[in-house]
Coordinates of C-alpha atoms in Angstrom, one line a residue:
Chain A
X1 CA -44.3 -34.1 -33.0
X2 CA -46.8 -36.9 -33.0
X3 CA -48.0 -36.1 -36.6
X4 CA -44.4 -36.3 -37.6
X5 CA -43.6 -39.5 -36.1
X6 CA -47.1 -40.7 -37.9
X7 CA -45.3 -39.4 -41.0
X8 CA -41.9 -41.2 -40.4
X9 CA -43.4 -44.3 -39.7
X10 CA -45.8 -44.2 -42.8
X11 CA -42.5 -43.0 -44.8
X12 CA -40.4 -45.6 -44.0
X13 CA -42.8 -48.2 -44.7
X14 CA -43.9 -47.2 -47.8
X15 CA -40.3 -46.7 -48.7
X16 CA -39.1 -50.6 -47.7
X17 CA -42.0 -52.1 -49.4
X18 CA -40.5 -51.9 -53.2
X19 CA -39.2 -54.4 -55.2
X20 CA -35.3 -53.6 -55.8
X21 CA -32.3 -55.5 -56.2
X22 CA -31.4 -53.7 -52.9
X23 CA -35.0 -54.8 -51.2
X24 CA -34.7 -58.5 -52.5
X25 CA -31.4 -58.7 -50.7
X26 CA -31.3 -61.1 -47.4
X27 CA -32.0 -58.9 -44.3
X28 CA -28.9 -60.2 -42.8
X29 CA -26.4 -59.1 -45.1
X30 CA -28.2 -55.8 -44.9
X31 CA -27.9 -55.2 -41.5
X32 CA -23.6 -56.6 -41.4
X33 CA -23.7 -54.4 -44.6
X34 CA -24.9 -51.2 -43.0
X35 CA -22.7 -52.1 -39.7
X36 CA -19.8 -52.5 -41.7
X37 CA -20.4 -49.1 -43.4
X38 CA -21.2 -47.6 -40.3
X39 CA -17.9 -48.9 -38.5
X40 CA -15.9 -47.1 -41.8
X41 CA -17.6 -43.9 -41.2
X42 CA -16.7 -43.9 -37.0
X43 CA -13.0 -45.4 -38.4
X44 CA -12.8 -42.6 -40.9
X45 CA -9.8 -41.1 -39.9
X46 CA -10.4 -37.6 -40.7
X47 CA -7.1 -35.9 -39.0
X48 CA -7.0 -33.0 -41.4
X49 CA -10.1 -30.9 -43.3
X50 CA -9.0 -32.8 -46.8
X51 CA -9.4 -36.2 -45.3
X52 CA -12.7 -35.7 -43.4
X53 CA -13.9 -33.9 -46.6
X54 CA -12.7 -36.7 -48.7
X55 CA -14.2 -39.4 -46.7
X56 CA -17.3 -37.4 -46.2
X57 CA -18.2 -37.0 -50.1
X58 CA -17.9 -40.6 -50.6
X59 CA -19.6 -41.6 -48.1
X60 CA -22.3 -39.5 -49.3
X61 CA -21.8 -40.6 -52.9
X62 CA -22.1 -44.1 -52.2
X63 CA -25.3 -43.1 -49.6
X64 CA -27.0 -41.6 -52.9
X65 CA -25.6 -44.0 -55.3
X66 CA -26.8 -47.1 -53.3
X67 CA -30.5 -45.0 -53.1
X68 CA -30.8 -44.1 -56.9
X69 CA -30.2 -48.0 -57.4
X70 CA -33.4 -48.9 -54.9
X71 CA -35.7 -46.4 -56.5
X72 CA -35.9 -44.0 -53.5
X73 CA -35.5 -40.7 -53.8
X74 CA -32.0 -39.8 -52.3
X75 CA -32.5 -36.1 -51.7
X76 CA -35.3 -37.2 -49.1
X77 CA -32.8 -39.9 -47.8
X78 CA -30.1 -37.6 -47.0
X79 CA -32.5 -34.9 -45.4
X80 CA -33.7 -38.0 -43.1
X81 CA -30.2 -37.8 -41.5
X82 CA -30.5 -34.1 -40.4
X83 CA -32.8 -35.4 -37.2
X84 CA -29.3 -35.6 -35.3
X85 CA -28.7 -32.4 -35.5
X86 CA -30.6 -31.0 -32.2
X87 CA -27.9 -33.5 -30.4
X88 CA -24.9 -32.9 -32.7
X89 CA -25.5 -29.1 -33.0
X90 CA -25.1 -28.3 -29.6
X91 CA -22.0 -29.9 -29.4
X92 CA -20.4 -29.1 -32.4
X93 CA -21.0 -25.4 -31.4
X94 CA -19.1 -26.1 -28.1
X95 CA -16.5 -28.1 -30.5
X96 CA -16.8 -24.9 -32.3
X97 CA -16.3 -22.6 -29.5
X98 CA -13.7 -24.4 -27.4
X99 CA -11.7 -23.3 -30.6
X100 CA -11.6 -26.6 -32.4
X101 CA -14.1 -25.9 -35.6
X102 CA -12.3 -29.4 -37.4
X103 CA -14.0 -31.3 -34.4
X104 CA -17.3 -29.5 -35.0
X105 CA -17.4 -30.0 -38.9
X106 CA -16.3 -33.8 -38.1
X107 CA -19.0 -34.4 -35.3
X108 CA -21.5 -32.9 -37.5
X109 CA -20.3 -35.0 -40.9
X110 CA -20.2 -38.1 -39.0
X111 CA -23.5 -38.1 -36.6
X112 CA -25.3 -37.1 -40.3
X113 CA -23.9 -40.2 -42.6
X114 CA -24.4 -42.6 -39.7
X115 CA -28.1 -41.5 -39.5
X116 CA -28.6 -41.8 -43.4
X117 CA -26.9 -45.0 -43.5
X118 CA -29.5 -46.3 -41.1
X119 CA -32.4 -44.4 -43.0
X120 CA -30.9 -46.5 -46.4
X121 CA -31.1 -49.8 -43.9
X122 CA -34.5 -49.3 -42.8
X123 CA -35.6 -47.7 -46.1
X124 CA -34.8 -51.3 -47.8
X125 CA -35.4 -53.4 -45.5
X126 CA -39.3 -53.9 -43.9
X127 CA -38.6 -54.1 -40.0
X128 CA -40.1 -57.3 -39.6
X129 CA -37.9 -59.1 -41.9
X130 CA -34.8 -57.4 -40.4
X131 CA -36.3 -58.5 -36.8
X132 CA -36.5 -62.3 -38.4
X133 CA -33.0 -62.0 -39.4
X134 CA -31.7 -60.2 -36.2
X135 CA -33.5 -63.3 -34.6
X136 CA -31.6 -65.5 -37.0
X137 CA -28.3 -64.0 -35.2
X138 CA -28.9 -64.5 -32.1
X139 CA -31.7 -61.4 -30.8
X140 CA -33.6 -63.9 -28.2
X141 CA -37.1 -64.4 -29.9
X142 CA -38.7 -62.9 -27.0
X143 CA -36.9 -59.5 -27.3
X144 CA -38.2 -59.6 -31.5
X145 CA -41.7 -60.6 -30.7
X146 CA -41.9 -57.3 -27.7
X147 CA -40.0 -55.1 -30.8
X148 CA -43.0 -56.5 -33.1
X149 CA -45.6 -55.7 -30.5
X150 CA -44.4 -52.1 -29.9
X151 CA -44.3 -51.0 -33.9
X152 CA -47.7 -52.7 -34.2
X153 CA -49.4 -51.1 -31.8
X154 CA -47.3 -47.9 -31.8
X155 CA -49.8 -46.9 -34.4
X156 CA -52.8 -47.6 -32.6
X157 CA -51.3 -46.1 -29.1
X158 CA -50.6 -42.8 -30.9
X159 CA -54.0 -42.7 -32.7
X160 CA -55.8 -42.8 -29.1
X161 CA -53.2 -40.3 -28.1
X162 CA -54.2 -37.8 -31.1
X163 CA -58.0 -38.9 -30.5
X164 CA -57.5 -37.8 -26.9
X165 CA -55.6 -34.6 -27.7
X166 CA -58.6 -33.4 -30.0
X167 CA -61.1 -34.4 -27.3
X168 CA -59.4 -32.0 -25.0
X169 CA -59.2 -29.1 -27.4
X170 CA -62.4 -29.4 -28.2
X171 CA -63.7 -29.2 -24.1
X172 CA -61.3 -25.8 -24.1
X173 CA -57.8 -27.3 -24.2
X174 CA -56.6 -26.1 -20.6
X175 CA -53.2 -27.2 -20.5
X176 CA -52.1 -28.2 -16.8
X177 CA -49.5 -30.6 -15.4
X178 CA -52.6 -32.7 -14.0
X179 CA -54.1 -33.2 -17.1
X180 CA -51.3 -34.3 -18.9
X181 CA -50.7 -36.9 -16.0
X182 CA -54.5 -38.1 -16.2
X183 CA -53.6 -38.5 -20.4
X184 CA -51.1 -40.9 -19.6
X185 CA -52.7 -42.2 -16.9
X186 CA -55.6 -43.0 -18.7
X187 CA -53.7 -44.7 -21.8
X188 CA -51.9 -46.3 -19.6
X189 CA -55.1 -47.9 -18.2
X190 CA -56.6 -48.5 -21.6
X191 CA -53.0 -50.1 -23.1
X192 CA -53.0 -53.0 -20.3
X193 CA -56.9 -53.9 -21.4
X194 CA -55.8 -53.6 -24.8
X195 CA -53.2 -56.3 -23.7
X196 CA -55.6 -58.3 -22.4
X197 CA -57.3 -59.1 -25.2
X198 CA -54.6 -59.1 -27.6
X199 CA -53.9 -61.4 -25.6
X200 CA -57.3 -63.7 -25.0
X201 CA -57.8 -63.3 -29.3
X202 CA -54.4 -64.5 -29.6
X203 CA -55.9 -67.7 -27.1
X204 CA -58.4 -67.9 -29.2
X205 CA -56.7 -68.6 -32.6
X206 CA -55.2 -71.3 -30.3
X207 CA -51.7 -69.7 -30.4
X208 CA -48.6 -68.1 -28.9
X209 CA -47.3 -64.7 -29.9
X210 CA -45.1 -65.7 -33.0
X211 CA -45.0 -63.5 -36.1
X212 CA -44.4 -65.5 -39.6
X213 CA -42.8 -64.4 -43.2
X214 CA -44.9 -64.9 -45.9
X215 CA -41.6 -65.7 -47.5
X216 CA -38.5 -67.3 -45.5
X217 CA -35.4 -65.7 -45.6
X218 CA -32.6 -67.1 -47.7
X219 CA -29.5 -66.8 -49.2
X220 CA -28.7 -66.0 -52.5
X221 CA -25.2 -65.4 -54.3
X222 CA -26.1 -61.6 -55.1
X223 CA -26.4 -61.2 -51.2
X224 CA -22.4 -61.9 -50.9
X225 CA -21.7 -59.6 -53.9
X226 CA -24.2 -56.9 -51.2
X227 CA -21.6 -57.8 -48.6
X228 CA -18.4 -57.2 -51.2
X229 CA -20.0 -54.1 -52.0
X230 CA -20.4 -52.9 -48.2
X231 CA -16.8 -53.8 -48.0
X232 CA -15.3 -52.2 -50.9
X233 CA -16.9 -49.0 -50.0
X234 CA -16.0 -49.3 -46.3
X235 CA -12.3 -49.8 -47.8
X236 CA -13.1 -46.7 -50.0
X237 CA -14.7 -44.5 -47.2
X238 CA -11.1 -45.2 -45.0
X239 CA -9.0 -45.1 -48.2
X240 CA -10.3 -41.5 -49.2
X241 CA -9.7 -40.5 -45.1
X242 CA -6.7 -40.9 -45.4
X243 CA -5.8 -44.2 -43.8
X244 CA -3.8 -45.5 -46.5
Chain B
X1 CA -36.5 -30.5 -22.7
X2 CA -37.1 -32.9 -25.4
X3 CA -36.2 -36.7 -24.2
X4 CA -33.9 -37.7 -27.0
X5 CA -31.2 -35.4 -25.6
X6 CA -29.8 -38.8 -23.9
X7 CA -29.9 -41.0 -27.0
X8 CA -26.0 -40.5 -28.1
X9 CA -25.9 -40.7 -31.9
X10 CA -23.2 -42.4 -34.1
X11 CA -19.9 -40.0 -34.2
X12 CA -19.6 -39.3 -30.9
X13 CA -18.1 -42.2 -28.7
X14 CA -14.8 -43.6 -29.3
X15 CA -14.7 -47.0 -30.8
X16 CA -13.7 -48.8 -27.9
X17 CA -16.1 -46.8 -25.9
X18 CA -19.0 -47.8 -27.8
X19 CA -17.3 -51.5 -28.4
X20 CA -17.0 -52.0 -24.4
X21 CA -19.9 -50.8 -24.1
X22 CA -21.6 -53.5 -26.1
X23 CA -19.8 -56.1 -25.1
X24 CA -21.3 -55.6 -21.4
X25 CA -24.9 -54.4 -22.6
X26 CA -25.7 -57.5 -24.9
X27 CA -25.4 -60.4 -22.5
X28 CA -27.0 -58.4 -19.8
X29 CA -30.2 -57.8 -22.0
X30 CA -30.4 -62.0 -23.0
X31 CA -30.0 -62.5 -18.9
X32 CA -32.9 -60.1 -18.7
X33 CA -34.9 -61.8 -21.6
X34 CA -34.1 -65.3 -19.9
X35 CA -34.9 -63.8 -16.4
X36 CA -38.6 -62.1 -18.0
X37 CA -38.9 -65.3 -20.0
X38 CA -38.8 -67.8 -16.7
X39 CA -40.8 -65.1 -14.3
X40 CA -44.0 -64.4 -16.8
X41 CA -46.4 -66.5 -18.4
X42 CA -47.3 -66.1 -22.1
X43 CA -50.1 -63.1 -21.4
X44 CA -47.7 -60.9 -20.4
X45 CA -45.9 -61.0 -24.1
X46 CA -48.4 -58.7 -25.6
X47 CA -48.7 -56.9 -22.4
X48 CA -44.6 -56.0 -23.0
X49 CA -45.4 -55.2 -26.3
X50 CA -48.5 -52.6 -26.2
X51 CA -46.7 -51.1 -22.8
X52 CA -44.2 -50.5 -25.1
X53 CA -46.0 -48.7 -27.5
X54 CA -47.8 -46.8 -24.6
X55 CA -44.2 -45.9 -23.4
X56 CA -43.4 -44.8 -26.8
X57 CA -46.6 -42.9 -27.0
X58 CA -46.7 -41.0 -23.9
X59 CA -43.5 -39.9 -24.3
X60 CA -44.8 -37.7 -26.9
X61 CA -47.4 -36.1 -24.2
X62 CA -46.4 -32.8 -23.1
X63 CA -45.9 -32.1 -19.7
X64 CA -47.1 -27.9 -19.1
X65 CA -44.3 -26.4 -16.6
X66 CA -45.2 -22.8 -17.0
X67 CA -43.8 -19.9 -19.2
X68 CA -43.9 -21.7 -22.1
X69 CA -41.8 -24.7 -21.3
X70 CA -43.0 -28.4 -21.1
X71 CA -41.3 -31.5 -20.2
X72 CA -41.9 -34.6 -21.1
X73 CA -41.8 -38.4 -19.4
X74 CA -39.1 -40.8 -19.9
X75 CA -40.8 -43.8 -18.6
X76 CA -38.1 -46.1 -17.3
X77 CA -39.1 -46.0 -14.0
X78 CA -42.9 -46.4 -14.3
X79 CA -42.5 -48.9 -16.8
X80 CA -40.7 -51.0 -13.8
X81 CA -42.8 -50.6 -11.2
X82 CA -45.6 -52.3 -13.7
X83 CA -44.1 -54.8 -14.7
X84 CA -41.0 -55.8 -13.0
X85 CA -37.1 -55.0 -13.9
X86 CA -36.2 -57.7 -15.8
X87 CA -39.6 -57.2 -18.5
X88 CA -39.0 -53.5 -18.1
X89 CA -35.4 -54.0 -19.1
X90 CA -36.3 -55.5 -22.2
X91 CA -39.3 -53.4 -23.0
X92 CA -36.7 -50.4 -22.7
X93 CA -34.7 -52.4 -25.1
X94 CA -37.5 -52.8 -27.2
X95 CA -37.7 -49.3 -27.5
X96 CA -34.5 -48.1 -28.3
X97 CA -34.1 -50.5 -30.8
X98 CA -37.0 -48.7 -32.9
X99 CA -36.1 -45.1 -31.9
X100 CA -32.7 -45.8 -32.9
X101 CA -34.0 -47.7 -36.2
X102 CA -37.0 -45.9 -37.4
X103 CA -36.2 -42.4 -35.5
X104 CA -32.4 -42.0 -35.7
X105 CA -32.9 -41.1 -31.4
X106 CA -29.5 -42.6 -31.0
X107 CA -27.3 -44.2 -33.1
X108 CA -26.9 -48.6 -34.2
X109 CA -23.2 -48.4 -32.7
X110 CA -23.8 -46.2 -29.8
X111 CA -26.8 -48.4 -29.0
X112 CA -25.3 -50.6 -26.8
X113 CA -24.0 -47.6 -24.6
X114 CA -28.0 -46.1 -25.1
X115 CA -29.1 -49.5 -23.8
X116 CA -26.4 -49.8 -20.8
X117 CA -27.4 -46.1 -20.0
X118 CA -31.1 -46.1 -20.4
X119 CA -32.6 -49.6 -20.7
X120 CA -30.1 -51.2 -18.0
X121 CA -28.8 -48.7 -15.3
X122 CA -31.7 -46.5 -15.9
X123 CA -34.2 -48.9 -15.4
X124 CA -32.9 -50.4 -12.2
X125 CA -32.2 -47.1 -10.4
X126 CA -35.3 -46.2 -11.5
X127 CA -36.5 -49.7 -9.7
X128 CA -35.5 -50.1 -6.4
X129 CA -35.7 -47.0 -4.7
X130 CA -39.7 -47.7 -5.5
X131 CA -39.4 -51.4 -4.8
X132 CA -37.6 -49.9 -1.5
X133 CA -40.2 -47.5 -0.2
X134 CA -43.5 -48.7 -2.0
X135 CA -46.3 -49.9 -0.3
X136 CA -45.6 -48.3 3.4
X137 CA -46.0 -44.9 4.3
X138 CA -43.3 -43.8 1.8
X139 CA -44.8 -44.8 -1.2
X140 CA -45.0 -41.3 -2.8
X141 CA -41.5 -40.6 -2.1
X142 CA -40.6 -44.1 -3.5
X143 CA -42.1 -43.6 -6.8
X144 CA -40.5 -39.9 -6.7
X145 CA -36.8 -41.2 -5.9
X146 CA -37.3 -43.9 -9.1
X147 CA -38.0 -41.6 -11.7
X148 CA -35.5 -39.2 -10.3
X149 CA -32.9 -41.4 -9.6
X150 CA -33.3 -43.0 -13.3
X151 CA -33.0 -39.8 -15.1
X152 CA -30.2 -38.7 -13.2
X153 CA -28.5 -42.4 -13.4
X154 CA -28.9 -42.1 -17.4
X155 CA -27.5 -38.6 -17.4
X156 CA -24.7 -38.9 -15.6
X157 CA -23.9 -42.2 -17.7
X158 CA -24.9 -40.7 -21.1
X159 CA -22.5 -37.1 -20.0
X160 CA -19.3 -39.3 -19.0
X161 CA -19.2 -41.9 -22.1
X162 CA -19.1 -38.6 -24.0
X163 CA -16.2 -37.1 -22.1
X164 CA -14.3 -40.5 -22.0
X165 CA -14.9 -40.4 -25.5
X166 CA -12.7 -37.0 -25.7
X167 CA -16.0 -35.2 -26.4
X168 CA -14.7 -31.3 -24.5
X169 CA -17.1 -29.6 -22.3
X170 CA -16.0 -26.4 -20.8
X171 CA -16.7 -26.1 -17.1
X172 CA -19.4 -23.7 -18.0
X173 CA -21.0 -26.0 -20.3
X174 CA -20.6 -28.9 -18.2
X175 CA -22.3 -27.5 -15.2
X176 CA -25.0 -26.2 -17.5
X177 CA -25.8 -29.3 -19.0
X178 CA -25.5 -31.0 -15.2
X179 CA -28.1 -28.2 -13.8
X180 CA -30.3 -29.2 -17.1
X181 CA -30.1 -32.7 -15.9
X182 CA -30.7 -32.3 -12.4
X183 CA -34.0 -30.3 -13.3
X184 CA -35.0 -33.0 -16.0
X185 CA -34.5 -35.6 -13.1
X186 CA -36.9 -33.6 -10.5
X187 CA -39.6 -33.5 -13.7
X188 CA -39.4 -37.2 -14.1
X189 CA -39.8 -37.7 -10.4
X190 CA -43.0 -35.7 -10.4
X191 CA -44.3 -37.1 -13.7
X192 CA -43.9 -40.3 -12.9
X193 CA -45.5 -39.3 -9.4
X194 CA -48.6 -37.6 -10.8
X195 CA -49.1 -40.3 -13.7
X196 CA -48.9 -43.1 -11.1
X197 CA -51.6 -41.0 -8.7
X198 CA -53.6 -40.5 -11.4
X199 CA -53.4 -44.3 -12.7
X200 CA -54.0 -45.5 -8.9
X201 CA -57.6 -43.4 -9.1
X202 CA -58.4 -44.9 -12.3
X203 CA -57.3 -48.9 -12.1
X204 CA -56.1 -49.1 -8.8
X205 CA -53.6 -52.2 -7.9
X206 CA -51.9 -51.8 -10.6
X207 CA -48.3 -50.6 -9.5
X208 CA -48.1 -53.3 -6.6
X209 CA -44.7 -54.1 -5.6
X210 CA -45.2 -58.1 -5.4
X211 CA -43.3 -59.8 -1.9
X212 CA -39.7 -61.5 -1.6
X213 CA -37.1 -59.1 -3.8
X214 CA -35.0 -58.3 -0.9
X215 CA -34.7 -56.0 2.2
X216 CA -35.8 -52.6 1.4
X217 CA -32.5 -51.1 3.0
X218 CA -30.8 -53.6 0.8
X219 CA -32.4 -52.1 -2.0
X220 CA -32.1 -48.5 -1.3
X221 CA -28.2 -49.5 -1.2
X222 CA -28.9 -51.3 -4.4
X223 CA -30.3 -47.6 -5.5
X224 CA -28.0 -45.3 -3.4
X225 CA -24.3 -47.5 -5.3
X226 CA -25.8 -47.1 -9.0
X227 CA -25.9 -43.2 -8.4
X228 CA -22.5 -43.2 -6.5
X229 CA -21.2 -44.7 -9.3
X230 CA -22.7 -42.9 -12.1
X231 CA -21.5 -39.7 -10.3
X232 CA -17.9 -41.8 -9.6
X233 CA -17.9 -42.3 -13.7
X234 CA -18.5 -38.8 -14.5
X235 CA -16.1 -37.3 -11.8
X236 CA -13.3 -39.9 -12.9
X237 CA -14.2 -39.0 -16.8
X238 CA -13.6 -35.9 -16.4
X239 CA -10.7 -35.8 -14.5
X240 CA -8.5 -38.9 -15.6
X241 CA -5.6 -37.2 -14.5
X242 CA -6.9 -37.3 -10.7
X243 CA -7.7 -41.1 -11.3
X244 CA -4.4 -41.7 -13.1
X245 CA -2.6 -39.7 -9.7
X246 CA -5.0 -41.9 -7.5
X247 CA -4.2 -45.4 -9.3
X248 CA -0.5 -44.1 -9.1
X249 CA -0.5 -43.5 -5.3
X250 CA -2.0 -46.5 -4.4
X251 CA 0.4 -48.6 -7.6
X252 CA -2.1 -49.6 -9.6
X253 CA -0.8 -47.9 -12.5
X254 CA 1.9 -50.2 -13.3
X255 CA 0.2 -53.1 -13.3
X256 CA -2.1 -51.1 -15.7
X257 CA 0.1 -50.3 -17.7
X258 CA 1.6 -53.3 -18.4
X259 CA -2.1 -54.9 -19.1
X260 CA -3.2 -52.3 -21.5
X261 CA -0.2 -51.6 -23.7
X262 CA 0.1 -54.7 -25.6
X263 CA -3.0 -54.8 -27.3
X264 CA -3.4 -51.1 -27.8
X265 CA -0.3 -50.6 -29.3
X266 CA -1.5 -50.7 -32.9
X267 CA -4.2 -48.6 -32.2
X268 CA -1.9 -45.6 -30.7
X269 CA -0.1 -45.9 -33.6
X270 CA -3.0 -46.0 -35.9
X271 CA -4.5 -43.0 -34.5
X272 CA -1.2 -41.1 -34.5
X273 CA -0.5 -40.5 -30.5
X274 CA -3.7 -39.5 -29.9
X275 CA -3.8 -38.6 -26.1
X276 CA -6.9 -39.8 -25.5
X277 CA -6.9 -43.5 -25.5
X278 CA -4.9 -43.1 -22.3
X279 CA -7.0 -40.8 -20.9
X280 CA -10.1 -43.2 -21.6
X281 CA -8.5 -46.1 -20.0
X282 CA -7.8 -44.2 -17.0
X283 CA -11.1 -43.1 -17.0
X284 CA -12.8 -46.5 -17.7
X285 CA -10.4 -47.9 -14.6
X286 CA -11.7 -45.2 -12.5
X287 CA -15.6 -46.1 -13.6
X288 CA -14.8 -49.5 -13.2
X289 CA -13.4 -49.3 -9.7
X290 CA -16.3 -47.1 -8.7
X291 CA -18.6 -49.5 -9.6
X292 CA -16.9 -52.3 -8.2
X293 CA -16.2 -50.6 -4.6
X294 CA -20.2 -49.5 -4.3
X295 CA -21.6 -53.3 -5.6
X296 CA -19.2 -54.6 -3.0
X297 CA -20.0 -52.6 -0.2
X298 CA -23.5 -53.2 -0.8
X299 CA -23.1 -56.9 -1.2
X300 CA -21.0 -56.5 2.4
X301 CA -23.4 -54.8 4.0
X302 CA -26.5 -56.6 3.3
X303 CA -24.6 -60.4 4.3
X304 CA -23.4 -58.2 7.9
X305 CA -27.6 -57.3 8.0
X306 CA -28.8 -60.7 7.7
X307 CA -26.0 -62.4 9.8

């Protein structure tokens, strides 16, 4: 689990550091572009198996279009999703077994194109230039600079965690409920000194917490035709449901 | 026993569900940035941040419970008695944010109910029972009752947006998922119990409840309405037609009624006569009352204390 979040993060930021028209797009209209999308999917109203089959197939079309255009491979996009399905699974079988298998198949569709809509988001966007943007909308700065903190040092908080892990193996690995509580005890402990001189370097360059782009956001024309786009799908995505 | 099962993903609430449900998270979390912004002093911005992480981390730390099962620590509790609800509340936030960004653990739409559950109601029942008892004799039991009462809080929350939401559960399933709760509740309690030991031999002082938040019995009742009303939420989710009978009986229904129809019209007719947008108001009155009655008869009681 920890080696696969290592993964995920390493993924994702490899993934949101290329060059696209998708990537150059303002951050903002990004994040009201995957909302909007995200509404039509929820909206999507899949009363029959031909609607939500409909709906589904172009909301996955437009999913792997929309990758194919950023230079990301869509296959591993759309497999990204399928981390809902622990969650969704167990309640689509009780969907399934209540005797109400369209309600399974429309939890299951929806949960998964939500997800890979937010994979696509994230995939395109690097987090601190969504966090700028979300600031830019009204997130309080405080609340962006804590979210910048945590994926910083997320990395550095899981290394120790893996470092410790090995440690213990290698003394015999006895796994006990008091151990685990001294683990967390301990990088608990060893976070707050970390904080402490985050926080006495950050004194030391003379400055508060504030993270800076090394290029401003703006807005460019192409970012309303993003916007359009989001909307003619989200039009499409209820259209092909079976709204119209 | 993983600790995403209380991160609801995208597809499961019912639009107004999830809107509501953002509409009361968002301006609670700025009042909790405002409220951590005025309390702390600029150290305690990278001390949010690399808690955070450590949150994040140690959630990942598994907890050995014996024949092969292992739980895991949630951290909304601990997280507050170090550094205070309202920086809790938006390290929580924090968190969420990235899980439901980076992770897919809960979806962008259902985020505001994942915050209301976990990073609002979860943190402060997770809070004052600790803020209650800590320090005196009780201290154990304090930090105990947080973690327990937060896990349950979330649960309970997390199980009745879903059934407002027309998400079924059988009675069988229902109780199952309730015992599953109850147990993941008692593991948080004791996690949160052994990690805070543990921490106390290590660095002690460092989970010190600091003077002047309130009576303790004040904040027990503080603790003691938020579960009343998470189990009010579920029990009037669940059975709207008992709260629609209830609000009936005592005439509340009319006035309901009357309020409701107007704007929703559309929206019955857009969803065809679905059933359960009447069932979801009831059950949102019914939450809403709960919540109300307990928040008032603690107010009540604590002005009848002091007088």
């Amino acid at each position: 689990m920890n080696s696969g979040t290592l993964r995920t993060i390493r993924t994702l930021e490899d993934w949101s550091r290329g060059g696209s028209w998708l990537h150059r797009r303002d951050p903002r209209f990004k994040l009201l572009s995957a909302l909007l999308l995200l509404a039509a999917i929820a909206l999507a109203p899949a009363r029959d198996s031909r609607g939500l089959l409909l709906s589904s197939a172009a909301a996955v079309s437009i999913l792997f279009i929309a990758s194919v255009s950023a230079a990301l491979p869509p296959l591993s996009i759309l497999a990204r999703g399928w981390v809902v399905l622990p969650f969704t699974g167990v309640f689509a079988l009780l969907a399934w077994l209540e005797g109400d298998p369209h309600r399974a198949a429309a939890l299951l569709a929806k949960s998964w194109l939500s997800a890979v809509a937010v994979v696509l988001l994230m995939a395109v966007t690097p987090l601190e230039r969504l966090l700028a943007g979300m600031q830019s909308l009204g997130v309080p700065p405080l609340l962006a600079s804590v979210v910048q903190f945590v994926w910083r040092y997320l990395h550095v908080a899981l290394d120790q965690l893996r470092r410790m892990q090995v440690a213990r193996l290698a003394r015999g690995g006895e796994r006990r409920f008091v151990f685990a509580a001294a683990t967390v005890a301990v990088l608990f402990a060893s976070s707050a000194a970390r904080a402490e001189r985050v926080h006495r370097a950050l004194l030391a360059r003379g400055g508060e917490a504030r993270f800076l782009l090394l290029q401003p956001l703006k807005t460019r024309p192409a970012d309303l035709g993003l916007l359009g786009g989001a909307l003619l799908s989200a039009a499409l995505l209820m259209a092909s449901g079976g709204w119209l | 026993m993983g600790s995403s099962e209380m991160h609801i993903p995208d597809g499961f609430l019912a639009p107004p569900v999830w809107g509501a449900l953002w509409v009361v998270s968002a301006p609670a979390v700025v009042v909790a940035t405002r409220r951590a912004q005025c309390d702390l002093d600029e150290s305690k911005v990278p001390m949010m941040g690399v808690l955070g992480a450590f949150v994040f981390a140690a959630q990942m730390v598994n907890f050995p419970l014996g024949a092969g099962t292992s739980g895991h620590l949630l951290g909304g509790a601990l997280l507050a008695a170090a550094l205070g609800p309202a920086p809790a509340i938006v390290v929580m936030t924090a968190i969420l944010t990235l899980q439901a960004l980076i992770f897919q653990d809960g979806g962008l739409l259902a985020l505001g109910a994942n915050l209301f559950n976990m990073a609002l109601a979860g943190t402060l029942a997770g809070y004052w029972p600790w803020r209650a008892l800590a320090g005196g004799r009780f201290n154990r039991i304090g930090l105990f009752a947080g973690g327990f009462c937060s896990v349950l809080v979330c649960a309970l929350l997390a199980l009745s947006e879903l059934s407002v939401s027309g998400v079924r559960f059988g009675s069988a399933a229902m109780s199952l998922a309730l015992g599953v709760f109850l147990v993941n509740a008692v593991l948080e309690g004791l996690i949160t119990l052994a990690v805070a030991t543990s921490l106390e031999a290590i660095r002690p002082g460092w989970l010190k409840a600091k003077a002047g938040a309130g009576s303790p019995a004040l904040l027990l009742l503080f603790a003691f309405a938020t579960v009343l009303a998470s189990v009010g939420f579920l029990f009037a989710s669940t059975h709207p037609d008992g709260v629609e009978h209830l609000a009936r009986m005592t005439g509340l229904i009319s006035h309901e009624r009357r309020f409701f129809q107007a704007p929703l019209a559309d929206y019955e007719i857009a969803l065809s006569g679905s059933v359960w947008i009447r069932k979801a108001i009831a059950g949102l009155t019914g939450l809403l009352l709960a919540a109300a009655t307990c928040l008032a008869l603690a107010r009540w009681i604590g002005r009848w204390r002091r007088a």
